[in-house]
Amino acid sequence: MRIRIVDAFTDRPFSGNPAGVLLLESAAFPDAERLQEIATEVNLSETAFAHPLPPGGEADWALRWFTPATEVDMCGHATLATAHVLHTTGRATGTVRFTARCGLLTSTAHADGSLTLDFPTAPLREETAPPGLAEALGAEPVSVHDTGEHIGDLLVELRDEATVRALAPDFAALKTHSRRGVIATAAAEDPARGYDYVSRGFFPGVGIDEDPVTGSAHTALAPFWSARFGRDDLTGLQASARSGFVRTALRGERTLLTGSAVTVIDGELLTSF
């Protein structure tokens, strides 16, 4: 079985967020324990598994995502990576529909090679910063929002871009503050650089101290910053060491995430299910 490593939310190899992608030929997923073993072996923030569905249904492919430690409800960059593989290998054209734990998702390919994902918008709820959060994160929050069931993060607004970039969290302490992790964000210092807001994503609760570029986080960042800026179409920079851009478009209960992807490894999985 072929396994591919795809850098998502970037147009350059060795940047953005790498994801493992396995397209299964079976009509159902193998045992979750086996999928988890493979994801742990791949040891990237996410490995995506997809299998085709019968024609005529509401979706074309069933999709699941695993970190090295657990299965998750929603993942943007590994969905982008999966759609990229489907299109570049001729398995799909136009719009691809996926069914996943978080519901129906779609991906639409564009002539320039970029892809737009259609994801549910995170339902934000403002909260008081829990005791110890500032110490664990290493910065004082300006505001804190819960991001809802499928993401399970705290969205933490910080004072400025420099504060976000300088964060060095205590991951063991941060793990106690949300189900998945913490999204730290601030407005861009200089929007002329091509982005409106900056973020970083820390997810020790699912075995990822820092994620390079988190598509699912932008389903919360989009409504947060669209409300602040009064614009529905924005660009976010996730300022990890690898870095990557996510173009966001708020469409009510849905958020569109646009980015590019590059396949960097195409190999063979030498084991059976």
XYZ file of C-alpha atoms in Angstrom:
273
model
C 0.000 0.000 0.000
C 1.322 3.419 -0.925
C 1.864 6.019 1.751
C 2.554 9.637 0.974
C 3.881 12.502 3.057
C 2.361 15.800 1.962
C 3.292 19.284 3.171
C 0.018 21.200 3.508
C -0.739 24.925 3.552
C 2.420 25.682 1.632
C 3.664 25.671 -1.963
C 7.238 24.752 -0.963
C 8.601 21.424 0.287
C 9.719 21.221 3.917
C 7.427 24.000 5.102
C 3.768 24.067 6.091
C 2.422 21.040 7.965
C 3.364 17.483 6.919
C 0.677 14.789 6.973
C 0.695 11.103 6.173
C -1.935 10.026 3.621
C -3.076 6.440 2.975
C -5.802 5.763 0.393
C -7.355 2.402 1.217
C -9.003 0.204 -1.403
C -11.273 -1.551 1.096
C -14.948 -0.686 1.614
C -14.402 -0.137 5.339
C -11.674 0.951 7.721
C -9.485 -1.634 9.454
C -9.499 -1.783 13.245
C -8.756 1.545 14.887
C -5.874 -0.069 16.787
C -4.121 -0.827 13.492
C -4.677 2.685 12.172
C -3.281 4.077 15.405
C -0.190 1.879 15.156
C 0.520 3.210 11.672
C -0.022 6.829 12.724
C 2.301 6.333 15.677
C 4.933 4.878 13.341
C 4.566 7.763 10.863
C 4.895 10.128 13.861
C 3.565 13.272 12.209
C 0.960 15.506 13.795
C -1.704 13.729 11.698
C -2.000 10.719 9.437
C -5.144 10.534 7.282
C -6.831 7.324 6.178
C -9.515 7.373 3.481
C -11.503 4.738 1.638
C -13.896 5.189 -1.317
C -17.649 5.064 -0.829
C -20.256 3.662 -3.242
C -21.466 6.066 -5.952
C -24.682 7.975 -5.387
C -24.272 8.731 -1.680
C -23.756 12.045 0.078
C -19.974 11.575 0.151
C -17.257 10.149 -2.092
C -14.723 9.112 0.563
C -14.764 8.227 4.250
C -11.981 9.974 6.155
C -10.333 9.546 9.562
C -7.359 11.252 11.196
C -4.930 10.025 13.854
C -2.180 11.817 15.746
C 0.691 9.692 17.119
C -1.420 9.336 20.284
C -5.134 9.348 19.400
C -7.910 9.761 16.832
C -9.314 13.287 16.421
C -12.684 14.661 15.311
C -11.400 17.233 12.815
C -8.175 17.974 10.946
C -7.736 20.580 8.234
C -4.188 20.075 7.008
C -4.499 16.281 6.617
C -7.793 16.770 4.729
C -6.026 19.217 2.408
C -3.211 16.682 2.003
C -5.684 13.879 1.192
C -7.502 16.007 -1.377
C -4.154 16.951 -2.917
C -3.245 13.270 -3.327
C -6.646 12.461 -4.847
C -6.303 15.236 -7.408
C -2.626 14.772 -8.281
C -3.077 11.030 -8.801
C -6.195 11.389 -10.939
C -8.508 9.784 -8.363
C -10.693 12.906 -8.232
C -11.518 16.097 -10.095
C -13.440 19.212 -9.114
C -15.089 18.868 -5.711
C -14.516 15.874 -3.412
C -16.931 15.108 -0.566
C -15.695 13.472 2.638
C -17.655 12.035 5.517
C -15.910 12.255 8.885
C -16.601 12.382 12.607
C -17.348 16.119 12.380
C -19.828 15.696 9.505
C -19.683 16.311 5.765
C -16.596 18.139 4.447
C -15.728 19.139 0.892
C -12.591 20.087 -1.002
C -12.582 21.985 -4.290
C -9.535 22.162 -6.577
C -8.571 25.359 -8.406
C -6.633 25.913 -11.624
C -3.600 27.261 -9.740
C -3.293 24.018 -7.771
C -4.702 25.397 -4.543
C -7.587 23.726 -2.726
C -10.505 25.118 -0.737
C -11.908 23.133 2.182
C -15.478 23.660 3.408
C -15.578 23.024 7.182
C -18.074 23.783 9.971
C -17.456 27.098 11.722
C -16.441 26.687 15.357
C -19.042 27.984 17.846
C -17.052 30.429 19.967
C -18.016 31.115 23.584
C -16.083 33.668 25.630
C -14.826 32.424 28.982
C -12.846 33.679 31.927
C -9.209 32.625 31.695
C -8.798 29.557 33.931
C -6.334 29.785 36.836
C -2.817 28.918 35.758
C -3.375 29.426 32.017
C -1.187 32.539 31.792
C 1.643 30.785 33.616
C 1.369 27.650 31.457
C 1.254 29.624 28.219
C 3.825 32.206 29.282
C 1.718 35.269 28.486
C -1.314 37.082 29.889
C -4.514 36.511 27.854
C -6.483 39.467 26.526
C -9.512 37.213 25.953
C -10.274 33.468 26.027
C -12.879 31.566 23.999
C -13.992 27.940 23.998
C -14.095 26.529 20.445
C -16.779 23.870 20.823
C -17.129 20.117 20.600
C -15.166 19.107 17.512
C -12.067 21.242 18.050
C -11.905 21.226 21.846
C -9.364 24.058 22.137
C -9.111 27.320 24.005
C -8.640 30.270 21.640
C -6.441 32.730 23.528
C -6.010 36.287 22.258
C -2.691 37.850 23.225
C -1.458 41.428 23.261
C 0.469 41.498 19.998
C 2.222 39.453 17.310
C 5.586 39.624 19.055
C 4.083 37.991 22.155
C 2.665 35.120 20.086
C 5.969 34.545 18.319
C 7.949 34.545 21.587
C 5.804 31.957 23.418
C 7.619 29.037 25.085
C 4.802 27.199 26.919
C 5.013 24.708 29.743
C 3.374 21.853 27.797
C 2.755 19.623 30.794
C 0.871 22.443 32.513
C -0.896 23.515 29.331
C -2.262 19.999 28.839
C -4.646 20.446 31.770
C -6.483 23.452 30.307
C -8.434 21.984 27.365
C -9.382 18.723 25.694
C -7.082 19.188 22.694
C -4.982 22.307 23.181
C -4.559 26.067 22.972
C -4.615 28.375 19.960
C -2.697 31.586 20.681
C -3.405 34.518 18.375
C -2.970 38.251 17.853
C -3.561 40.792 15.123
C -0.772 41.181 12.563
C 1.753 43.854 13.427
C 1.909 44.933 9.762
C -0.908 43.721 7.464
C 1.141 44.887 4.480
C 3.195 41.706 4.956
C 0.277 39.726 3.534
C -1.578 38.403 6.569
C -4.222 39.810 8.913
C -3.558 37.798 12.052
C -0.959 35.448 13.452
C -1.397 32.269 15.483
C 0.374 29.297 17.009
C -1.205 25.980 18.009
C -0.203 23.873 21.020
C -1.947 20.489 21.419
C -0.228 18.435 24.136
C -3.576 16.808 24.957
C -3.340 14.758 21.737
C 0.424 14.244 21.715
C 1.481 17.316 19.695
C 3.372 20.013 21.585
C 3.236 22.463 18.670
C 1.472 21.898 15.359
C 3.092 23.638 12.363
C -0.117 24.807 10.589
C -3.545 23.853 11.948
C -6.421 24.065 9.484
C -9.096 23.195 12.057
C -7.931 26.027 14.336
C -8.771 28.468 11.563
C -12.449 27.510 11.763
C -12.279 29.337 15.123
C -9.779 32.016 14.107
C -11.906 33.020 11.100
C -15.058 34.010 13.037
C -12.994 35.567 15.824
C -10.998 37.877 13.570
C -13.788 38.488 11.057
C -15.844 39.945 13.919
C -12.904 42.148 14.955
C -12.001 43.366 11.465
C -15.497 43.517 9.953
C -14.391 41.425 6.950
C -15.274 37.847 6.049
C -12.199 37.088 3.908
C -8.870 37.091 5.726
C -5.411 35.510 5.668
C -3.815 33.944 8.725
C -0.146 33.142 9.293
C 0.621 30.286 11.664
C 4.017 31.320 12.954
C 5.597 27.961 13.795
C 9.157 27.117 12.793
C 7.849 25.663 9.482
C 5.157 28.334 9.067
C 2.244 28.479 6.641
C -0.626 30.635 5.363
C -4.340 29.822 5.513
C -6.809 31.960 3.577
C -10.116 31.993 5.444
C -13.599 32.950 4.270
C -16.395 33.042 6.837
C -19.715 31.894 5.379
C -22.009 31.740 8.388
C -22.045 28.223 9.787
C -19.318 27.167 7.338
C -15.730 28.363 7.003
C -13.713 28.024 3.807
C -9.985 27.302 4.199
C -7.772 27.718 1.140
C -4.170 26.629 0.719
C -1.733 24.652 -1.373
C 0.087 21.376 -0.789
C 3.203 19.558 -2.004
C 3.904 15.799 -1.978
C 7.431 15.245 -0.648
C 7.546 11.458 -0.101
C 5.792 8.683 -2.015
C 6.562 5.248 -0.611
C 5.192 1.826 0.264
C 3.815 0.539 3.538
C 5.403 -2.891 3.962
C 2.824 -4.406 6.258
C -0.738 -5.654 5.971
C -3.866 -4.669 7.816
